[in-house]
Amino acid sequence: MFSPEQENISPSSTSSSKVPVKYGELMVLGYNGSLPNGDRGRRKSRFSLSRRPKANGVRPSTVHAACTAQAAKAISNKDQHSISYTLSRGQTVVVEYTHDNNTDMFQIGRSTESPIDFVVTDTVAGSQSNSDTQSVQSTISRFACRVMCQRTPPYTARIYAAGFDSSKNIFLGEKAAKWKTCDGQMDGLTTNGVLVMHPRHGFTEDSKPGVWREISVCGNVFTLRETRSAQQRGKMVRHSLTHTHTHTHTHTHTHTHTHTHTHTHTQGKMVRDTHRARW
């Protein structure tokens, strides 16, 4: 995911430059380019995704299929990323994640905790004030999703549902859809989901809405569920829509006074987080 002016930049030329490679941008649309209270820290209308000084990406490694001491240690260890899949009250599968030197990770969500790189909050309807919406349940998850960018050309970016919290954990409860994949790994969907749409004709004057798909915790693509919180997943879509090579944009708009949709645009792709609560 790189901007057009960087297409012909070689790794050797970027290593000698002090300007980091820019993978792309996340943009909040709907505020005419600026937030009502202005850009403040990680809560702003535009966020650049640039190659980090040191890779912070992660990838799945060890799977603990039982509540063992190693699984408990992985969850409690604040230096260890892990995802816990609760199958029942007495059974939880824990997947450890190990450091990946080849990727950079960026996280998006409503939380202002340090793991979130880009803070996105609900859109306040024109007739409402911030105080009016404090009692309304947020439609954006605290740890909504994460974007993984390859540190070398072609700088491919992929989006995954759910983000790691301050303890580097992701928890999928009993009510969340989850399953074991053919290669023995676990995967799942967040309660309200992260959706992707690939506009026909790309982002041009001739753009037409495409088909909405759902992204899983492991970045796989599925058709939509019958309802947003259904435990039965849709059918897997073999042609992945989770990666791109250009700018990324985030679009937030108000659907009703209490429904806010967050859209993430990639090249010919649009992602929507319709969370109404943390999963």
PDB file of C-alpha atoms in Angstrom:
ATOM      1  CA  MET A   1       0.000   0.000   0.000  1.00  0.00           C
ATOM      2  CA  PHE A   2       2.093   2.909  -1.222  1.00  0.00           C
ATOM      3  CA  SER A   3       1.299   6.302  -2.645  1.00  0.00           C
ATOM      4  CA  PRO A   4       1.760   6.814  -6.407  1.00  0.00           C
ATOM      5  CA  GLU A   5       4.865   8.947  -6.047  1.00  0.00           C
ATOM      6  CA  GLN A   6       6.606   6.062  -4.268  1.00  0.00           C
ATOM      7  CA  GLU A   7       5.959   3.366  -6.872  1.00  0.00           C
ATOM      8  CA  ASN A   8       9.472   3.549  -8.306  1.00  0.00           C
ATOM      9  CA  ILE A   9      11.347   3.966  -5.030  1.00  0.00           C
ATOM     10  CA  SER A  10      13.802   1.138  -4.445  1.00  0.00           C
ATOM     11  CA  PRO A  11      14.684  -0.194  -0.967  1.00  0.00           C
ATOM     12  CA  SER A  12      18.265   1.033  -1.411  1.00  0.00           C
ATOM     13  CA  SER A  13      17.168   4.592  -2.125  1.00  0.00           C
ATOM     14  CA  THR A  14      14.820   4.714   0.841  1.00  0.00           C
ATOM     15  CA  SER A  15      17.395   3.337   3.253  1.00  0.00           C
ATOM     16  CA  SER A  16      19.696   6.272   2.552  1.00  0.00           C
ATOM     17  CA  SER A  17      16.922   8.812   3.000  1.00  0.00           C
ATOM     18  CA  LYS A  18      15.689  10.135   6.312  1.00  0.00           C
ATOM     19  CA  VAL A  19      12.126  10.278   4.984  1.00  0.00           C
ATOM     20  CA  PRO A  20      10.336   7.024   5.893  1.00  0.00           C
ATOM     21  CA  VAL A  21       8.371   5.100   3.289  1.00  0.00           C
ATOM     22  CA  LYS A  22       4.743   6.168   3.381  1.00  0.00           C
ATOM     23  CA  TYR A  23       2.411   3.189   2.981  1.00  0.00           C
ATOM     24  CA  GLY A  24      -0.686   5.366   2.651  1.00  0.00           C
ATOM     25  CA  GLU A  25      -3.210   7.302   4.703  1.00  0.00           C
ATOM     26  CA  LEU A  26      -6.338   6.798   6.763  1.00  0.00           C
ATOM     27  CA  MET A  27      -8.811   9.641   6.376  1.00  0.00           C
ATOM     28  CA  VAL A  28     -11.992  10.415   8.293  1.00  0.00           C
ATOM     29  CA  LEU A  29     -14.539  11.733   5.818  1.00  0.00           C
ATOM     30  CA  GLY A  30     -17.710  13.590   6.706  1.00  0.00           C
ATOM     31  CA  TYR A  31     -16.172  16.574   8.500  1.00  0.00           C
ATOM     32  CA  ASN A  32     -14.992  18.451   5.387  1.00  0.00           C
ATOM     33  CA  GLY A  33     -11.384  17.641   6.160  1.00  0.00           C
ATOM     34  CA  SER A  34     -11.285  18.534   9.855  1.00  0.00           C
ATOM     35  CA  LEU A  35     -12.770  17.318  13.116  1.00  0.00           C
ATOM     36  CA  PRO A  36     -15.198  19.580  15.027  1.00  0.00           C
ATOM     37  CA  ASN A  37     -12.737  20.066  17.886  1.00  0.00           C
ATOM     38  CA  GLY A  38      -9.651  20.020  15.695  1.00  0.00           C
ATOM     39  CA  ASP A  39      -6.927  17.395  15.329  1.00  0.00           C
ATOM     40  CA  ARG A  40      -5.617  16.331  18.720  1.00  0.00           C
ATOM     41  CA  GLY A  41      -2.949  13.676  19.127  1.00  0.00           C
ATOM     42  CA  ARG A  42      -4.156  10.340  17.764  1.00  0.00           C
ATOM     43  CA  ARG A  43      -7.693  11.666  17.251  1.00  0.00           C
ATOM     44  CA  LYS A  44      -7.498  13.508  13.957  1.00  0.00           C
ATOM     45  CA  SER A  45      -8.976  13.634  10.477  1.00  0.00           C
ATOM     46  CA  ARG A  46      -5.954  12.160   8.697  1.00  0.00           C
ATOM     47  CA  PHE A  47      -3.426   9.568   9.778  1.00  0.00           C
ATOM     48  CA  SER A  48      -0.357   8.604   7.734  1.00  0.00           C
ATOM     49  CA  LEU A  49       0.831   5.011   7.714  1.00  0.00           C
ATOM     50  CA  SER A  50       4.613   5.152   7.424  1.00  0.00           C
ATOM     51  CA  ARG A  51       7.270   2.511   7.839  1.00  0.00           C
ATOM     52  CA  ARG A  52       8.204   2.316  11.493  1.00  0.00           C
ATOM     53  CA  PRO A  53      11.832   2.594  12.665  1.00  0.00           C
ATOM     54  CA  LYS A  54      11.429  -0.950  13.988  1.00  0.00           C
ATOM     55  CA  ALA A  55       8.940  -3.566  12.824  1.00  0.00           C
ATOM     56  CA  ASN A  56       6.107  -4.249  15.281  1.00  0.00           C
ATOM     57  CA  GLY A  57       4.062  -6.746  13.264  1.00  0.00           C
ATOM     58  CA  VAL A  58       3.025 -10.135  14.639  1.00  0.00           C
ATOM     59  CA  ARG A  59       2.025 -13.499  13.181  1.00  0.00           C
ATOM     60  CA  PRO A  60       0.371 -16.596  14.692  1.00  0.00           C
ATOM     61  CA  SER A  61       2.605 -19.272  16.189  1.00  0.00           C
ATOM     62  CA  THR A  62       1.756 -21.756  18.967  1.00  0.00           C
ATOM     63  CA  VAL A  63      -1.822 -22.971  19.452  1.00  0.00           C
ATOM     64  CA  HIS A  64      -2.910 -24.109  22.926  1.00  0.00           C
ATOM     65  CA  ALA A  65      -6.056 -26.216  22.591  1.00  0.00           C
ATOM     66  CA  ALA A  66      -6.514 -26.645  26.337  1.00  0.00           C
ATOM     67  CA  CYS A  67      -6.334 -24.441  29.425  1.00  0.00           C
ATOM     68  CA  THR A  68      -2.727 -25.325  30.141  1.00  0.00           C
ATOM     69  CA  ALA A  69      -0.161 -23.448  32.177  1.00  0.00           C
ATOM     70  CA  GLN A  70       1.474 -22.308  28.936  1.00  0.00           C
ATOM     71  CA  ALA A  71      -1.835 -20.915  27.680  1.00  0.00           C
ATOM     72  CA  ALA A  72      -2.425 -19.043  30.928  1.00  0.00           C
ATOM     73  CA  LYS A  73       1.111 -17.670  30.766  1.00  0.00           C
ATOM     74  CA  ALA A  74       0.575 -16.439  27.205  1.00  0.00           C
ATOM     75  CA  ILE A  75      -2.520 -14.505  28.277  1.00  0.00           C
ATOM     76  CA  SER A  76      -0.969 -12.995  31.398  1.00  0.00           C
ATOM     77  CA  ASN A  77       2.368 -12.139  29.768  1.00  0.00           C
ATOM     78  CA  LYS A  78       2.120  -8.479  28.723  1.00  0.00           C
ATOM     79  CA  ASP A  79       5.044  -8.971  26.327  1.00  0.00           C
ATOM     80  CA  GLN A  80       3.205 -11.743  24.464  1.00  0.00           C
ATOM     81  CA  HIS A  81       0.476 -11.116  21.892  1.00  0.00           C
ATOM     82  CA  SER A  82      -2.310 -13.684  21.980  1.00  0.00           C
ATOM     83  CA  ILE A  83      -5.887 -14.296  20.843  1.00  0.00           C
ATOM     84  CA  SER A  84      -8.251 -16.297  23.062  1.00  0.00           C
ATOM     85  CA  TYR A  85     -11.224 -18.122  21.545  1.00  0.00           C
ATOM     86  CA  THR A  86     -13.743 -19.154  24.211  1.00  0.00           C
ATOM     87  CA  LEU A  87     -15.576 -22.231  22.919  1.00  0.00           C
ATOM     88  CA  SER A  88     -17.480 -22.914  26.127  1.00  0.00           C
ATOM     89  CA  ARG A  89     -17.305 -22.034  29.796  1.00  0.00           C
ATOM     90  CA  GLY A  90     -14.664 -24.700  30.333  1.00  0.00           C
ATOM     91  CA  GLN A  91     -12.799 -24.643  27.030  1.00  0.00           C
ATOM     92  CA  THR A  92     -10.680 -21.870  25.554  1.00  0.00           C
ATOM     93  CA  VAL A  93      -8.203 -22.071  22.687  1.00  0.00           C
ATOM     94  CA  VAL A  94      -5.290 -19.640  22.957  1.00  0.00           C
ATOM     95  CA  VAL A  95      -3.186 -18.731  19.927  1.00  0.00           C
ATOM     96  CA  GLU A  96       0.177 -17.143  20.643  1.00  0.00           C
ATOM     97  CA  TYR A  97       1.499 -14.542  18.219  1.00  0.00           C
ATOM     98  CA  THR A  98       5.193 -14.025  17.603  1.00  0.00           C
ATOM     99  CA  HIS A  99       7.098 -10.984  16.341  1.00  0.00           C
ATOM    100  CA  ASP A 100       7.225 -10.516  12.567  1.00  0.00           C
ATOM    101  CA  ASN A 101      10.216  -8.549  11.289  1.00  0.00           C
ATOM    102  CA  ASN A 102       8.603  -8.100   7.884  1.00  0.00           C
ATOM    103  CA  THR A 103       5.466  -6.158   8.828  1.00  0.00           C
ATOM    104  CA  ASP A 104       4.299  -3.032  10.623  1.00  0.00           C
ATOM    105  CA  MET A 105       1.030  -3.079  12.560  1.00  0.00           C
ATOM    106  CA  PHE A 106      -1.370  -0.148  12.962  1.00  0.00           C
ATOM    107  CA  GLN A 107      -4.499  -0.358  15.114  1.00  0.00           C
ATOM    108  CA  ILE A 108      -7.772   1.546  14.836  1.00  0.00           C
ATOM    109  CA  GLY A 109     -10.504   1.940  17.438  1.00  0.00           C
ATOM    110  CA  ARG A 110     -12.415   4.115  19.850  1.00  0.00           C
ATOM    111  CA  SER A 111     -10.036   3.490  22.759  1.00  0.00           C
ATOM    112  CA  THR A 112      -7.492   6.145  23.660  1.00  0.00           C
ATOM    113  CA  GLU A 113      -5.157   3.526  25.152  1.00  0.00           C
ATOM    114  CA  SER A 114      -1.631   3.416  23.746  1.00  0.00           C
ATOM    115  CA  PRO A 115      -2.071   0.366  21.439  1.00  0.00           C
ATOM    116  CA  ILE A 116      -4.505   2.358  19.284  1.00  0.00           C
ATOM    117  CA  ASP A 117      -2.683   4.389  16.635  1.00  0.00           C
ATOM    118  CA  PHE A 118      -5.754   6.013  15.125  1.00  0.00           C
ATOM    119  CA  VAL A 119      -8.602   6.982  17.474  1.00  0.00           C
ATOM    120  CA  VAL A 120     -12.021   7.156  15.779  1.00  0.00           C
ATOM    121  CA  THR A 121     -15.039   8.358  17.744  1.00  0.00           C
ATOM    122  CA  ASP A 122     -18.738   8.493  16.941  1.00  0.00           C
ATOM    123  CA  THR A 123     -20.105  11.193  14.698  1.00  0.00           C
ATOM    124  CA  VAL A 124     -22.362  13.563  16.621  1.00  0.00           C
ATOM    125  CA  ALA A 125     -25.580  14.263  14.723  1.00  0.00           C
ATOM    126  CA  GLY A 126     -26.287  17.902  13.911  1.00  0.00           C
ATOM    127  CA  SER A 127     -29.055  18.253  16.494  1.00  0.00           C
ATOM    128  CA  GLN A 128     -27.036  16.614  19.252  1.00  0.00           C
ATOM    129  CA  SER A 129     -24.151  17.656  21.437  1.00  0.00           C
ATOM    130  CA  ASN A 130     -21.415  15.496  22.888  1.00  0.00           C
ATOM    131  CA  SER A 131     -23.237  15.471  26.222  1.00  0.00           C
ATOM    132  CA  ASP A 132     -26.384  14.144  24.526  1.00  0.00           C
ATOM    133  CA  THR A 133     -24.539  11.112  23.163  1.00  0.00           C
ATOM    134  CA  GLN A 134     -22.635  10.099  26.283  1.00  0.00           C
ATOM    135  CA  SER A 135     -25.427   7.776  27.395  1.00  0.00           C
ATOM    136  CA  VAL A 136     -25.782   6.152  23.955  1.00  0.00           C
ATOM    137  CA  GLN A 137     -23.854   2.933  23.406  1.00  0.00           C
ATOM    138  CA  SER A 138     -20.952   3.544  21.035  1.00  0.00           C
ATOM    139  CA  THR A 139     -21.126   2.076  17.565  1.00  0.00           C
ATOM    140  CA  ILE A 140     -17.332   1.883  17.251  1.00  0.00           C
ATOM    141  CA  SER A 141     -15.335  -0.794  19.062  1.00  0.00           C
ATOM    142  CA  ARG A 142     -12.590   0.158  21.476  1.00  0.00           C
ATOM    143  CA  PHE A 143     -10.204  -2.113  19.551  1.00  0.00           C
ATOM    144  CA  ALA A 144     -11.907  -2.315  16.161  1.00  0.00           C
ATOM    145  CA  CYS A 145      -9.338  -3.596  13.689  1.00  0.00           C
ATOM    146  CA  ARG A 146      -5.678  -3.706  12.743  1.00  0.00           C
ATOM    147  CA  VAL A 147      -3.803  -3.084   9.503  1.00  0.00           C
ATOM    148  CA  MET A 148      -0.611  -4.990   8.693  1.00  0.00           C
ATOM    149  CA  CYS A 149       1.747  -3.451   6.118  1.00  0.00           C
ATOM    150  CA  GLN A 150       4.648  -5.227   4.449  1.00  0.00           C
ATOM    151  CA  ARG A 151       7.855  -3.260   5.055  1.00  0.00           C
ATOM    152  CA  THR A 152       9.232  -4.016   1.570  1.00  0.00           C
ATOM    153  CA  PRO A 153       7.781  -3.501  -1.929  1.00  0.00           C
ATOM    154  CA  PRO A 154       5.041  -3.788  -2.985  1.00  0.00           C
ATOM    155  CA  TYR A 155       4.113  -2.700   0.588  1.00  0.00           C
ATOM    156  CA  THR A 156       0.982  -4.838   0.653  1.00  0.00           C
ATOM    157  CA  ALA A 157      -1.485  -3.901   3.401  1.00  0.00           C
ATOM    158  CA  ARG A 158      -4.044  -6.265   4.939  1.00  0.00           C
ATOM    159  CA  ILE A 159      -6.855  -5.568   7.362  1.00  0.00           C
ATOM    160  CA  TYR A 160      -7.922  -7.852  10.217  1.00  0.00           C
ATOM    161  CA  ALA A 161     -10.939  -7.678  12.512  1.00  0.00           C
ATOM    162  CA  ALA A 162     -10.199  -6.859  16.175  1.00  0.00           C
ATOM    163  CA  GLY A 163      -7.177  -5.166  17.717  1.00  0.00           C
ATOM    164  CA  PHE A 164      -4.877  -6.079  20.596  1.00  0.00           C
ATOM    165  CA  ASP A 165      -5.567  -4.339  23.898  1.00  0.00           C
ATOM    166  CA  SER A 166      -3.055  -2.881  26.367  1.00  0.00           C
ATOM    167  CA  SER A 167      -2.226  -6.387  27.581  1.00  0.00           C
ATOM    168  CA  LYS A 168      -1.630  -7.469  23.958  1.00  0.00           C
ATOM    169  CA  ASN A 169      -4.672  -9.735  24.071  1.00  0.00           C
ATOM    170  CA  ILE A 170      -7.774 -10.236  21.943  1.00  0.00           C
ATOM    171  CA  PHE A 171     -10.677 -12.112  23.526  1.00  0.00           C
ATOM    172  CA  LEU A 172     -13.522 -13.669  21.541  1.00  0.00           C
ATOM    173  CA  GLY A 173     -16.294 -14.706  23.920  1.00  0.00           C
ATOM    174  CA  GLU A 174     -18.738 -17.603  23.698  1.00  0.00           C
ATOM    175  CA  LYS A 175     -21.220 -15.620  21.610  1.00  0.00           C
ATOM    176  CA  ALA A 176     -18.709 -14.674  18.922  1.00  0.00           C
ATOM    177  CA  ALA A 177     -18.574 -16.825  15.783  1.00  0.00           C
ATOM    178  CA  LYS A 178     -15.416 -18.936  15.775  1.00  0.00           C
ATOM    179  CA  TRP A 179     -14.091 -22.132  14.176  1.00  0.00           C
ATOM    180  CA  LYS A 180     -10.991 -24.229  13.482  1.00  0.00           C
ATOM    181  CA  THR A 181      -9.459 -23.899  10.019  1.00  0.00           C
ATOM    182  CA  CYS A 182      -8.215 -26.750   7.833  1.00  0.00           C
ATOM    183  CA  ASP A 183      -4.605 -26.029   8.837  1.00  0.00           C
ATOM    184  CA  GLY A 184      -5.377 -26.342  12.548  1.00  0.00           C
ATOM    185  CA  GLN A 185      -5.525 -22.623  13.307  1.00  0.00           C
ATOM    186  CA  MET A 186      -8.462 -20.804  14.879  1.00  0.00           C
ATOM    187  CA  ASP A 187     -10.413 -17.979  13.297  1.00  0.00           C
ATOM    188  CA  GLY A 188     -13.491 -15.968  14.205  1.00  0.00           C
ATOM    189  CA  LEU A 189     -15.696 -12.950  13.622  1.00  0.00           C
ATOM    190  CA  THR A 190     -16.262 -10.069  15.983  1.00  0.00           C
ATOM    191  CA  THR A 191     -19.819  -9.739  17.259  1.00  0.00           C
ATOM    192  CA  ASN A 192     -20.804  -6.914  14.933  1.00  0.00           C
ATOM    193  CA  GLY A 193     -18.144  -7.339  12.298  1.00  0.00           C
ATOM    194  CA  VAL A 194     -15.740  -5.460  10.054  1.00  0.00           C
ATOM    195  CA  LEU A 195     -17.023  -5.205   6.480  1.00  0.00           C
ATOM    196  CA  VAL A 196     -15.208  -4.609   3.200  1.00  0.00           C
ATOM    197  CA  MET A 197     -16.603  -3.348  -0.099  1.00  0.00           C
ATOM    198  CA  HIS A 198     -14.807  -3.133  -3.442  1.00  0.00           C
ATOM    199  CA  PRO A 199     -16.436  -0.354  -5.508  1.00  0.00           C
ATOM    200  CA  ARG A 200     -16.874  -1.170  -9.174  1.00  0.00           C
ATOM    201  CA  HIS A 201     -14.704   1.022 -11.435  1.00  0.00           C
ATOM    202  CA  GLY A 202     -12.554   1.960  -8.425  1.00  0.00           C
ATOM    203  CA  PHE A 203     -12.728   5.392  -6.797  1.00  0.00           C
ATOM    204  CA  THR A 204     -13.697   7.407  -9.857  1.00  0.00           C
ATOM    205  CA  GLU A 205     -16.656   9.433 -11.066  1.00  0.00           C
ATOM    206  CA  ASP A 206     -18.037   6.173 -12.475  1.00  0.00           C
ATOM    207  CA  SER A 207     -17.772   4.297  -9.161  1.00  0.00           C
ATOM    208  CA  LYS A 208     -20.680   2.037  -8.290  1.00  0.00           C
ATOM    209  CA  PRO A 209     -21.274   0.185  -4.996  1.00  0.00           C
ATOM    210  CA  GLY A 210     -19.812  -3.290  -4.886  1.00  0.00           C
ATOM    211  CA  VAL A 211     -20.683  -6.277  -2.713  1.00  0.00           C
ATOM    212  CA  TRP A 212     -20.101  -6.055   1.036  1.00  0.00           C
ATOM    213  CA  ARG A 213     -17.910  -8.794   2.542  1.00  0.00           C
ATOM    214  CA  GLU A 214     -16.900  -9.530   6.123  1.00  0.00           C
ATOM    215  CA  ILE A 215     -13.329  -9.755   7.395  1.00  0.00           C
ATOM    216  CA  SER A 216     -12.359 -12.273  10.052  1.00  0.00           C
ATOM    217  CA  VAL A 217      -9.878 -11.989  12.910  1.00  0.00           C
ATOM    218  CA  CYS A 218      -7.307 -13.780  10.736  1.00  0.00           C
ATOM    219  CA  GLY A 219      -8.021 -11.599   7.707  1.00  0.00           C
ATOM    220  CA  ASN A 220     -10.105 -14.058   5.696  1.00  0.00           C
ATOM    221  CA  VAL A 221     -13.042 -12.841   3.590  1.00  0.00           C
ATOM    222  CA  PHE A 222     -16.632 -14.088   3.931  1.00  0.00           C
ATOM    223  CA  THR A 223     -20.073 -13.297   2.608  1.00  0.00           C
ATOM    224  CA  LEU A 224     -22.247 -11.414   5.082  1.00  0.00           C
ATOM    225  CA  ARG A 225     -24.029 -13.194   7.901  1.00  0.00           C
ATOM    226  CA  GLU A 226     -27.829 -13.177   8.050  1.00  0.00           C
ATOM    227  CA  THR A 227     -27.624 -10.764  10.986  1.00  0.00           C
ATOM    228  CA  ARG A 228     -24.682  -8.769  12.269  1.00  0.00           C
ATOM    229  CA  SER A 229     -24.297 -10.831  15.461  1.00  0.00           C
ATOM    230  CA  ALA A 230     -25.186 -14.279  14.060  1.00  0.00           C
ATOM    231  CA  GLN A 231     -22.865 -17.068  15.196  1.00  0.00           C
ATOM    232  CA  GLN A 232     -23.036 -18.755  11.789  1.00  0.00           C
ATOM    233  CA  ARG A 233     -20.400 -17.307   9.471  1.00  0.00           C
ATOM    234  CA  GLY A 234     -20.960 -16.627   5.788  1.00  0.00           C
ATOM    235  CA  LYS A 235     -19.272 -18.504   2.957  1.00  0.00           C
ATOM    236  CA  MET A 236     -15.558 -17.954   2.459  1.00  0.00           C
ATOM    237  CA  VAL A 237     -14.663 -15.821  -0.548  1.00  0.00           C
ATOM    238  CA  ARG A 238     -11.522 -17.174  -2.170  1.00  0.00           C
ATOM    239  CA  HIS A 239     -10.648 -13.937  -3.966  1.00  0.00           C
ATOM    240  CA  SER A 240      -9.242 -11.853  -1.120  1.00  0.00           C
ATOM    241  CA  LEU A 241     -10.162  -8.174  -0.825  1.00  0.00           C
ATOM    242  CA  THR A 242      -8.082  -7.490   2.252  1.00  0.00           C
ATOM    243  CA  HIS A 243      -4.942  -6.134   0.597  1.00  0.00           C
ATOM    244  CA  THR A 244      -4.052  -3.074  -1.438  1.00  0.00           C
ATOM    245  CA  HIS A 245      -1.128  -1.143  -2.880  1.00  0.00           C
ATOM    246  CA  THR A 246      -2.330   2.444  -2.530  1.00  0.00           C
ATOM    247  CA  HIS A 247      -3.790   4.917  -0.094  1.00  0.00           C
ATOM    248  CA  THR A 248      -6.123   3.845   2.670  1.00  0.00           C
ATOM    249  CA  HIS A 249      -8.968   6.087   3.802  1.00  0.00           C
ATOM    250  CA  THR A 250     -11.331   5.895   6.742  1.00  0.00           C
ATOM    251  CA  HIS A 251     -14.832   7.293   6.351  1.00  0.00           C
ATOM    252  CA  THR A 252     -17.110   7.963   9.300  1.00  0.00           C
ATOM    253  CA  HIS A 253     -20.715   9.029   8.865  1.00  0.00           C
ATOM    254  CA  THR A 254     -23.911   8.971  10.884  1.00  0.00           C
ATOM    255  CA  HIS A 255     -26.562   6.524   9.698  1.00  0.00           C
ATOM    256  CA  THR A 256     -29.084   7.614  12.321  1.00  0.00           C
ATOM    257  CA  HIS A 257     -28.774   9.492  15.574  1.00  0.00           C
ATOM    258  CA  THR A 258     -27.456   6.334  17.230  1.00  0.00           C
ATOM    259  CA  HIS A 259     -25.780   4.440  14.368  1.00  0.00           C
ATOM    260  CA  THR A 260     -22.328   5.441  13.146  1.00  0.00           C
ATOM    261  CA  HIS A 261     -20.533   3.474  10.427  1.00  0.00           C
ATOM    262  CA  THR A 262     -16.781   3.669  10.021  1.00  0.00           C
ATOM    263  CA  HIS A 263     -15.538   2.990   6.496  1.00  0.00           C
ATOM    264  CA  THR A 264     -11.957   2.273   5.548  1.00  0.00           C
ATOM    265  CA  HIS A 265     -11.241   2.769   1.858  1.00  0.00           C
ATOM    266  CA  THR A 266      -8.339   0.994   0.212  1.00  0.00           C
ATOM    267  CA  GLN A 267      -7.626   1.041  -3.508  1.00  0.00           C
ATOM    268  CA  GLY A 268     -10.994  -0.048  -4.808  1.00  0.00           C
ATOM    269  CA  LYS A 269     -11.903  -1.283  -1.363  1.00  0.00           C
ATOM    270  CA  MET A 270     -13.988   0.053   1.469  1.00  0.00           C
ATOM    271  CA  VAL A 271     -14.097  -1.328   4.977  1.00  0.00           C
ATOM    272  CA  ARG A 272     -16.905  -0.692   7.436  1.00  0.00           C
ATOM    273  CA  ASP A 273     -16.805  -1.272  11.178  1.00  0.00           C
ATOM    274  CA  THR A 274     -20.410  -1.504  12.377  1.00  0.00           C
ATOM    275  CA  HIS A 275     -19.606  -2.467  15.957  1.00  0.00           C
ATOM    276  CA  ARG A 276     -22.195  -1.488  18.539  1.00  0.00           C
ATOM    277  CA  ALA A 277     -20.174  -2.799  21.469  1.00  0.00           C
ATOM    278  CA  ARG A 278     -16.920  -4.473  22.248  1.00  0.00           C
ATOM    279  CA  TRP A 279     -17.093  -8.148  21.301  1.00  0.00           C
TER     280      TRP A 279
END
